[in-house]
CSV table of C-alpha atoms and ligand atoms in Angstrom, one decimal:
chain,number,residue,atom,x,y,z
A,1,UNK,CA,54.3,94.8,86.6
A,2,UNK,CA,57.7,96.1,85.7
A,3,UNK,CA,60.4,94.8,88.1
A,4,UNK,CA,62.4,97.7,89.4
A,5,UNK,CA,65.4,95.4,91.4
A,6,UNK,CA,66.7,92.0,91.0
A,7,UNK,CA,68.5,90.8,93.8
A,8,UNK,CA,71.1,87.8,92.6
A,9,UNK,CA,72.5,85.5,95.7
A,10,UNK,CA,74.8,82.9,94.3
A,11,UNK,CA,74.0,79.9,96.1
A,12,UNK,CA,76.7,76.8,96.8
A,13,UNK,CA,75.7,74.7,99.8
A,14,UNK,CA,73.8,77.4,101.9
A,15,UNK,CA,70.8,75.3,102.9
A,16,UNK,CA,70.6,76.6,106.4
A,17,UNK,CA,70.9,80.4,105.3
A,18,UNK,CA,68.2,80.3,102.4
A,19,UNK,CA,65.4,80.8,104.3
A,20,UNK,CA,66.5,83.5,106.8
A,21,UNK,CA,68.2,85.1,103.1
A,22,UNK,CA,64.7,84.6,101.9
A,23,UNK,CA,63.2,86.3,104.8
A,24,UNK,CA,65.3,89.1,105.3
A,25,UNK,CA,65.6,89.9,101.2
A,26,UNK,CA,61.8,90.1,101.4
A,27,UNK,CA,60.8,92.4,104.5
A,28,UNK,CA,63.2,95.2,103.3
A,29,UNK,CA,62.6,94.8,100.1
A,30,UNK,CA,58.6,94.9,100.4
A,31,UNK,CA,59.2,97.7,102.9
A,32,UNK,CA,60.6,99.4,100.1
A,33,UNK,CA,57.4,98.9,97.9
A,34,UNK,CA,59.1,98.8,94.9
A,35,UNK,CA,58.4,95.4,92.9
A,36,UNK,CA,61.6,92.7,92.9
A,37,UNK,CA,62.7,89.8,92.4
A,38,UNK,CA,65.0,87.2,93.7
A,39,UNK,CA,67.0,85.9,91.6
A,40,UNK,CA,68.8,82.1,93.4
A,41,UNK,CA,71.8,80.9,91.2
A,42,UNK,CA,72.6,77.2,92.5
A,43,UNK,CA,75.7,77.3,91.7
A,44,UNK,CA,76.0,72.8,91.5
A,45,UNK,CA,74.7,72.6,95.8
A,46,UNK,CA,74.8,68.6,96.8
A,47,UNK,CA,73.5,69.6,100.8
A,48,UNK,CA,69.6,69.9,99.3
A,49,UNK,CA,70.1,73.9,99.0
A,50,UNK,CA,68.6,73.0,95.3
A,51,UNK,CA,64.8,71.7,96.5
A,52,UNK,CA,65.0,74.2,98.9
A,53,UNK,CA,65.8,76.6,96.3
A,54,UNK,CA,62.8,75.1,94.1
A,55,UNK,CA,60.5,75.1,97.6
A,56,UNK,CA,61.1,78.9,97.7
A,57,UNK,CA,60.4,79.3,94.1
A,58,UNK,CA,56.8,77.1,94.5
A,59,UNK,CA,55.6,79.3,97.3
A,60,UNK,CA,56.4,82.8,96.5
A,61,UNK,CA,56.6,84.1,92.4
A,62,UNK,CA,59.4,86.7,93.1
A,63,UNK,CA,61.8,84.3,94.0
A,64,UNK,CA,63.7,82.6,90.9
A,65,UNK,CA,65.3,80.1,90.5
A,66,UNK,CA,68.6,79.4,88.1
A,67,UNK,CA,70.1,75.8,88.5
A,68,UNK,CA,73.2,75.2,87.2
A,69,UNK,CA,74.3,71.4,86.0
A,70,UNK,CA,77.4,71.7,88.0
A,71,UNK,CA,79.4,74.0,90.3
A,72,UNK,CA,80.8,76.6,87.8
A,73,UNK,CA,82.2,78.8,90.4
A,74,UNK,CA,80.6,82.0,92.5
A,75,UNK,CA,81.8,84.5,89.5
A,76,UNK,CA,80.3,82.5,86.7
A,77,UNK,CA,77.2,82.0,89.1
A,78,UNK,CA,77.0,86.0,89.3
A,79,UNK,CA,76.8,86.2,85.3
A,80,UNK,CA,73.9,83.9,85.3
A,81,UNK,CA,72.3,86.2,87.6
A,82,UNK,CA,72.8,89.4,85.3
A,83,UNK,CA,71.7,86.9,82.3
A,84,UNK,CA,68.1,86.5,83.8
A,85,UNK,CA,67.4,89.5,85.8
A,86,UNK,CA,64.9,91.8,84.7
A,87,UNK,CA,65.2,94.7,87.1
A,88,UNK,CA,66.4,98.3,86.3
A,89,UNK,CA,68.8,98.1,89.2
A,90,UNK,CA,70.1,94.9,89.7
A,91,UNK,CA,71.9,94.5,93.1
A,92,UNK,CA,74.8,91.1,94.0
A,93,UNK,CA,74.3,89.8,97.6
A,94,UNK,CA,76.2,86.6,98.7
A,95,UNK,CA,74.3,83.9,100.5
A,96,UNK,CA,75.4,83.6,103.8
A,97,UNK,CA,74.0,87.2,105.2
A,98,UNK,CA,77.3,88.5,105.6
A,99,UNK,CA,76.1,91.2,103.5
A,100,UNK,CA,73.1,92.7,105.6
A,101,UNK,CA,69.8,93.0,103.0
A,102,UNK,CA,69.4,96.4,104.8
A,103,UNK,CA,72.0,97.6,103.3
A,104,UNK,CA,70.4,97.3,99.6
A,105,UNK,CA,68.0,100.2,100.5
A,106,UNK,CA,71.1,102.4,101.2
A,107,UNK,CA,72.5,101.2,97.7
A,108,UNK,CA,69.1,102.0,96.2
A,109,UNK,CA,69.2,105.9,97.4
A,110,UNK,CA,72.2,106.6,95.7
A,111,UNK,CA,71.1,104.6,93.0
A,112,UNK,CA,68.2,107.1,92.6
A,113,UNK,CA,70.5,110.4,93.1
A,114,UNK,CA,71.7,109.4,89.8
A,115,UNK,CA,75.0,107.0,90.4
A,116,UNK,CA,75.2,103.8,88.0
A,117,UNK,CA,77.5,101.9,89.8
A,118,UNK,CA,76.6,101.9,94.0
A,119,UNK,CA,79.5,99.2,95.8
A,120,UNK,CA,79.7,98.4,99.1
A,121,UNK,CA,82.7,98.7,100.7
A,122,UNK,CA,83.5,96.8,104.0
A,123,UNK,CA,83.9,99.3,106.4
A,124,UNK,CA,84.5,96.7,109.6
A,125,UNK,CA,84.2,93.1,108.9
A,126,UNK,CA,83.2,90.7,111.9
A,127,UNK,CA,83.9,87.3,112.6
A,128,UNK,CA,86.8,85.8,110.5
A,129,UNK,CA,89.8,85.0,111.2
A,130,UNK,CA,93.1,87.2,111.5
A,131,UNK,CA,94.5,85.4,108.0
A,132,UNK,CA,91.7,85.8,105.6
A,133,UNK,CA,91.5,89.4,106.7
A,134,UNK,CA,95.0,90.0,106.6
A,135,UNK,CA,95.4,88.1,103.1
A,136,UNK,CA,92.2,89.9,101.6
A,137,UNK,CA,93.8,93.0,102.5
A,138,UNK,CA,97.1,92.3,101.1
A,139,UNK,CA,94.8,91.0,97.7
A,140,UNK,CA,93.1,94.3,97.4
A,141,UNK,CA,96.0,97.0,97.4
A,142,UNK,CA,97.9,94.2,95.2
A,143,UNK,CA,95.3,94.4,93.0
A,144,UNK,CA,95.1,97.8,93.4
A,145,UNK,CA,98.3,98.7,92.5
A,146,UNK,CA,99.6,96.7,89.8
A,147,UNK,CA,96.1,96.2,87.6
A,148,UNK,CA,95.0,99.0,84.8
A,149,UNK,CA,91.7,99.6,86.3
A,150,UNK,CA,91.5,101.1,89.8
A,151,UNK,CA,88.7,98.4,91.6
A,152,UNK,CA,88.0,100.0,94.9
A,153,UNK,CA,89.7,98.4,98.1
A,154,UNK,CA,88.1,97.0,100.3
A,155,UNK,CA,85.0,96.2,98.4
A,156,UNK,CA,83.9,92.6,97.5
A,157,UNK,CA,80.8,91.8,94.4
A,158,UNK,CA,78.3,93.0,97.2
A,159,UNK,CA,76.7,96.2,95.1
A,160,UNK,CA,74.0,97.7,92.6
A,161,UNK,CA,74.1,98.3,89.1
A,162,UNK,CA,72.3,100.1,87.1
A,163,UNK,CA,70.6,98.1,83.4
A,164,UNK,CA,73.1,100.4,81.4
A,165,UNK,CA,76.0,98.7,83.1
A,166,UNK,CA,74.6,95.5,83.2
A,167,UNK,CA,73.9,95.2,79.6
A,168,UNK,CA,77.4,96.3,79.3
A,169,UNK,CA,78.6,93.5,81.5
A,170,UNK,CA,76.6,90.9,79.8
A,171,UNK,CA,78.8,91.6,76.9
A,172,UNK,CA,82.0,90.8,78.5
A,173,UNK,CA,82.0,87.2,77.4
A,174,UNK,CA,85.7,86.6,79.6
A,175,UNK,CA,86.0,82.9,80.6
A,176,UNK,CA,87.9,84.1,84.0
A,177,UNK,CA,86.2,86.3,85.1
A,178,UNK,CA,86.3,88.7,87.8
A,179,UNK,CA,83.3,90.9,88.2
A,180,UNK,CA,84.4,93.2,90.7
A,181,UNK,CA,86.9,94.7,87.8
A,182,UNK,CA,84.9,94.3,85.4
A,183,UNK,CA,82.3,96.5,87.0
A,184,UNK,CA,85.3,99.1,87.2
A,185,UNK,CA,86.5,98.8,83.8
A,186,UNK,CA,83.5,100.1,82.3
A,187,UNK,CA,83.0,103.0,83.9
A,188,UNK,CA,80.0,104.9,84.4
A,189,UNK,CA,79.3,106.9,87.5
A,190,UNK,CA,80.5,104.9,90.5
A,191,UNK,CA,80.2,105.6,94.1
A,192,UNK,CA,80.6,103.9,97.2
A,193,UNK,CA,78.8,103.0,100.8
A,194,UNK,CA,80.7,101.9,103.8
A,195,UNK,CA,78.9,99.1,105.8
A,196,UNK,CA,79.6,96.7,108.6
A,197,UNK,CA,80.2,93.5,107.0
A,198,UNK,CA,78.6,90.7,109.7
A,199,UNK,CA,79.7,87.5,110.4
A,200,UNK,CA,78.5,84.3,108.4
A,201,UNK,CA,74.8,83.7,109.5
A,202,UNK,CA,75.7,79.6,109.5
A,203,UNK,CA,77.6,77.5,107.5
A,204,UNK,CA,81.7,77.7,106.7
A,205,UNK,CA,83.2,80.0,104.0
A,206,UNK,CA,83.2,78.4,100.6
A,207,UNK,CA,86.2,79.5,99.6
A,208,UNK,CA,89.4,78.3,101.1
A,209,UNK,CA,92.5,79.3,100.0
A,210,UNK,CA,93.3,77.7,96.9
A,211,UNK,CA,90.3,79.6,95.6
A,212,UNK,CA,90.8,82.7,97.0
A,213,UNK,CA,94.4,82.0,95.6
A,214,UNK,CA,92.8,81.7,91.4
A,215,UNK,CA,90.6,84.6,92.2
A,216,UNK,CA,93.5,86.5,92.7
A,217,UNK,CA,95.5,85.0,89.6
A,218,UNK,CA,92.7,85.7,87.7
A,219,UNK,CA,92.3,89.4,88.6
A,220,UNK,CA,95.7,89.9,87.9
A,221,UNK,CA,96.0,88.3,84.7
A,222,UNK,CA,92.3,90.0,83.8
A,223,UNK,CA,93.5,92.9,83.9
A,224,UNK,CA,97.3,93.5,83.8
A,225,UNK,CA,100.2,92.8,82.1
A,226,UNK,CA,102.6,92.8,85.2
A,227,UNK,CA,103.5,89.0,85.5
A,228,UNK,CA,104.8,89.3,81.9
A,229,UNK,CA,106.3,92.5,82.9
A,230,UNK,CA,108.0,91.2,85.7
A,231,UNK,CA,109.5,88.1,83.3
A,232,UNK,CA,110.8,90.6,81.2
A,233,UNK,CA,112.5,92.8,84.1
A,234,UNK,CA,114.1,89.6,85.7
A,235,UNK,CA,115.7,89.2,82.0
A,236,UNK,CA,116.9,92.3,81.6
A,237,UNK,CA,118.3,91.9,85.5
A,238,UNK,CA,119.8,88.7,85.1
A,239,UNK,CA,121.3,89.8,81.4
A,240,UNK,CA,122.7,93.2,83.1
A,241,UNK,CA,124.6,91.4,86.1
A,242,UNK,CA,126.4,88.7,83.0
A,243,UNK,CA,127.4,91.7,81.5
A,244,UNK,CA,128.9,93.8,84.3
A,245,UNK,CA,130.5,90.2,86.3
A,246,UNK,CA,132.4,89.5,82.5
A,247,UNK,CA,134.7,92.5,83.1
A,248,UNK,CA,134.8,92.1,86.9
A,249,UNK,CA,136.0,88.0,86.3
A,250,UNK,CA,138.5,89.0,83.9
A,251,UNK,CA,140.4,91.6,85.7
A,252,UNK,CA,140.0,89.7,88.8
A,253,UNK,CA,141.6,86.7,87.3
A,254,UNK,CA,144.8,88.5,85.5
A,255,UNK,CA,145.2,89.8,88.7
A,256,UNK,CA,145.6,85.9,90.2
A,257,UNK,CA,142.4,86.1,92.2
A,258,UNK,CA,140.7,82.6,92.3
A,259,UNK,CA,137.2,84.0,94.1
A,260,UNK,CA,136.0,82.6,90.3
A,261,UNK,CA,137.2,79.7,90.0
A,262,UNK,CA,135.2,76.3,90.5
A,263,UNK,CA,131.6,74.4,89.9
A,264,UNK,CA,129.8,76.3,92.5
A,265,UNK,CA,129.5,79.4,90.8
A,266,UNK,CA,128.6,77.7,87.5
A,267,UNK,CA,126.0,75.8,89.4
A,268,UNK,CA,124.7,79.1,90.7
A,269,UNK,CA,124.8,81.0,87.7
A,270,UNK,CA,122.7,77.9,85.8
A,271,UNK,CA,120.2,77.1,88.5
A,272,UNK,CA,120.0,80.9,89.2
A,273,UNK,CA,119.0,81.1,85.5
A,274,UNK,CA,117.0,78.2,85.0
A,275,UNK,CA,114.9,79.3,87.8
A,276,UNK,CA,114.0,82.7,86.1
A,277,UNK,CA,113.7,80.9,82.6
A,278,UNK,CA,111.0,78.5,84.1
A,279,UNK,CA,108.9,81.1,86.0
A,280,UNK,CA,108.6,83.0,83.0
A,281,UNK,CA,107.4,80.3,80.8
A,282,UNK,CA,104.9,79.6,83.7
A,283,UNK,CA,104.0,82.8,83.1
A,284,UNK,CA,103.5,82.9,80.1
A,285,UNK,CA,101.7,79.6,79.9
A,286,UNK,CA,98.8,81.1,82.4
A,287,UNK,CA,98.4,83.8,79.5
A,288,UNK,CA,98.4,81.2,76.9
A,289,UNK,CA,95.9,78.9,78.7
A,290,UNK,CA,93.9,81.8,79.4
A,291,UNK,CA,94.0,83.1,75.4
A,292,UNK,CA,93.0,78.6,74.6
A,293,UNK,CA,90.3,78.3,77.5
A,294,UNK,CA,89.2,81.8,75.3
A,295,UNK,CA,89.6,80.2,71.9
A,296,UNK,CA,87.7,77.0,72.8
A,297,UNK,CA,84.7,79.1,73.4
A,298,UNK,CA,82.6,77.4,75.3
A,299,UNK,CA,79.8,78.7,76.9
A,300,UNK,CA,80.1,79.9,80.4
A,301,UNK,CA,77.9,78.1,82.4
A,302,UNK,CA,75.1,75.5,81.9
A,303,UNK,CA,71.7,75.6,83.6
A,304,UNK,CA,69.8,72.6,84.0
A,305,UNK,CA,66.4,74.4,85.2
A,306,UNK,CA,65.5,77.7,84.0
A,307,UNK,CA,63.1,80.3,86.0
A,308,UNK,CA,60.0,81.1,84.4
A,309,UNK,CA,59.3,83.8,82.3
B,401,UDP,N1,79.7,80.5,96.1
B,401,UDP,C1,79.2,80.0,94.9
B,401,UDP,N2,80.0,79.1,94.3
B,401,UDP,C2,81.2,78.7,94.8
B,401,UDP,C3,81.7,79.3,96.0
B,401,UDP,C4,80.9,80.2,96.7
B,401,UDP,O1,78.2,80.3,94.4
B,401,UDP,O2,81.9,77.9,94.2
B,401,UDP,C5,78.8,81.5,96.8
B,401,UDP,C6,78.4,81.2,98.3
B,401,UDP,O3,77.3,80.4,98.4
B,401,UDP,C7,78.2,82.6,98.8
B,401,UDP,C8,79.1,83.5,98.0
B,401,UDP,O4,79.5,82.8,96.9
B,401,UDP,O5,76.8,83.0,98.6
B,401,UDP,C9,80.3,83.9,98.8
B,401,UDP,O6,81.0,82.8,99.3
B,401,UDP,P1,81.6,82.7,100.8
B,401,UDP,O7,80.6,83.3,101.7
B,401,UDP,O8,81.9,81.3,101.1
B,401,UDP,O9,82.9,83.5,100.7
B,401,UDP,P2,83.5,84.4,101.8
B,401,UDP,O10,82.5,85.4,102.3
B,401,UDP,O11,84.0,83.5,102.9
B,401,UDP,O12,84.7,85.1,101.1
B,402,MG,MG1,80.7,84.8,103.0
């Protein structure tokens, strides 16, 4: 039987929403009547998500499983999940429910009237607190704004893709990696579906905010110069201000003003400097780790058990 959706759920210590996932993935979806699967990305659990995973696996066929040999991180755990899906339309749900499984059928019918890319966007989003919401917002219109691609606002990995784009994906071999651009960069015909993001069904967010933090480094740097723009404006700032304070120092000093004079305004000029000249090469160095983590080439993730077939 040809499997028309693959549902991915990358899974880091979400014991006690895996069976309610499971439940819920499988009465809309076998309302639907449309064969699926379940595709469970362990993304390195230690809480015992892993046996439940495989207990899930043992009982029902559609679910399958993908264990990975450590935690590799919720994007890399998304490219697995395009790696071993088989479906035509192959849809990203996270874990914890907060993304209703309702919603997939809603993805599906646009799906069907011919759109290749169908993201949900978070129209209302309940239960979390005032500073992930206010620093999620302020994330996606940064990202918005300065990066090449325009990735919708709003709009996290929840959505379905058609096979076309997913082969597509599959190609992008990018160590960092952040899917919700990438699914924006190539193209295709995109649409989105507003929904009511719900709270976590149990469990804490797994992503505090040093990760959130390199998620949004890493969409930056995926996709935009700007940082090393930014260097090269604060040179070209800092050069301009030498030039025009040269005159301004000379006259004032012919004229006997001693404004000038002293080690404080060296020691400002230097540090002032300095400063710039070491946030650039930090700058630069996230590029040039970036281009060496590239170069190394290793692969992206490593799976201790593979599903089936
Ligand atoms: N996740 C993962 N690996 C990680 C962190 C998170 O696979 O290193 C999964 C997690 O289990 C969940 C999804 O990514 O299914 C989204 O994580 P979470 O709900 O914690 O993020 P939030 O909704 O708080 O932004
Ligand atoms: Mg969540």
């Amino acid at each position: 039987m040809k499997i028309m959706y693959s549902i991915i759920a990358p899974i880091y210590n979400e014991i006690d929403n895996l069976p309610e996932l499971y439940r819920r993935v499988k009465e809309v979806m076998d309302s639907n009547g449309e064969p699926w699967e379940l595709i469970l990305v362990d993304d390195g659990s230690m809480d015992g998500s892993t046996e439940k995973i495989r207990e899930l696996a043992q009982k029902d066929k559609t679910v399958r499983p993908v264990i990975f040999a450590r935690n590799f991180g919720h994007q890399v755990a998304i490219t697995a999940g395009w790696d071993y899906a088989r479906g035509d339309a192959i849809v990203i749900i996270d874990a914890d429910l907060q993304d209703p499984p309702e919603v997939i059928l809603e993805l599906a019918k646009k799906w069907k009237e011919g759109y290749e890319v169908v993201y949900a966007v978070r129209g209302e989003r309940e239960g979390e607190s005032w500073f992930k919401l206010w620093t999620a917002s302020i994330f996606y219109r940064l990202i918005y704004r300065i990066t090449d691609v325009k990735i919708p606002v709003d709009t996290g990995d929840f959505r379905l893709m058609d096979r076309k784009v997913v082969n597509v994906l599959k190609r992008m071999k990018e160590r960092h990696r952040f899917p919700r651009g990438m699914s924006a960069w190539v193209g295709f015909k995109q649409i989105g579906v507003t929904y009511k993001r719900a709270a976590r069904h149990a469990g804490v967010t797994k992503y505090p905010f040093k990760k959130m933090f390199r998620l949004a480094i890493n969409a930056i740097t995926s996709f935009s110069y700007f940082p090393l723009q930014v260097a090269t404006f604060f040179g070209f700032f800092s050069a301009g201000i030498s030039i025009l304070a040269i005159p301004v120092v000379i006259v004032m000093r012919m004229a006997g003003n001693g404004a000038f004079f002293g080690q404080a305004t060296t020691l400002i000029a230097v540090l002032f400097l300095g400063g710039v000249q070491l946030i650039s090469l930090g700058i630069l160095g996230e590029y040039v780790g970036r281009l060496y983590d590239e170069a190394k080439g290793r692969p992206l993730y490593i799976v201790r058990d593979e599903p089936e077939g």
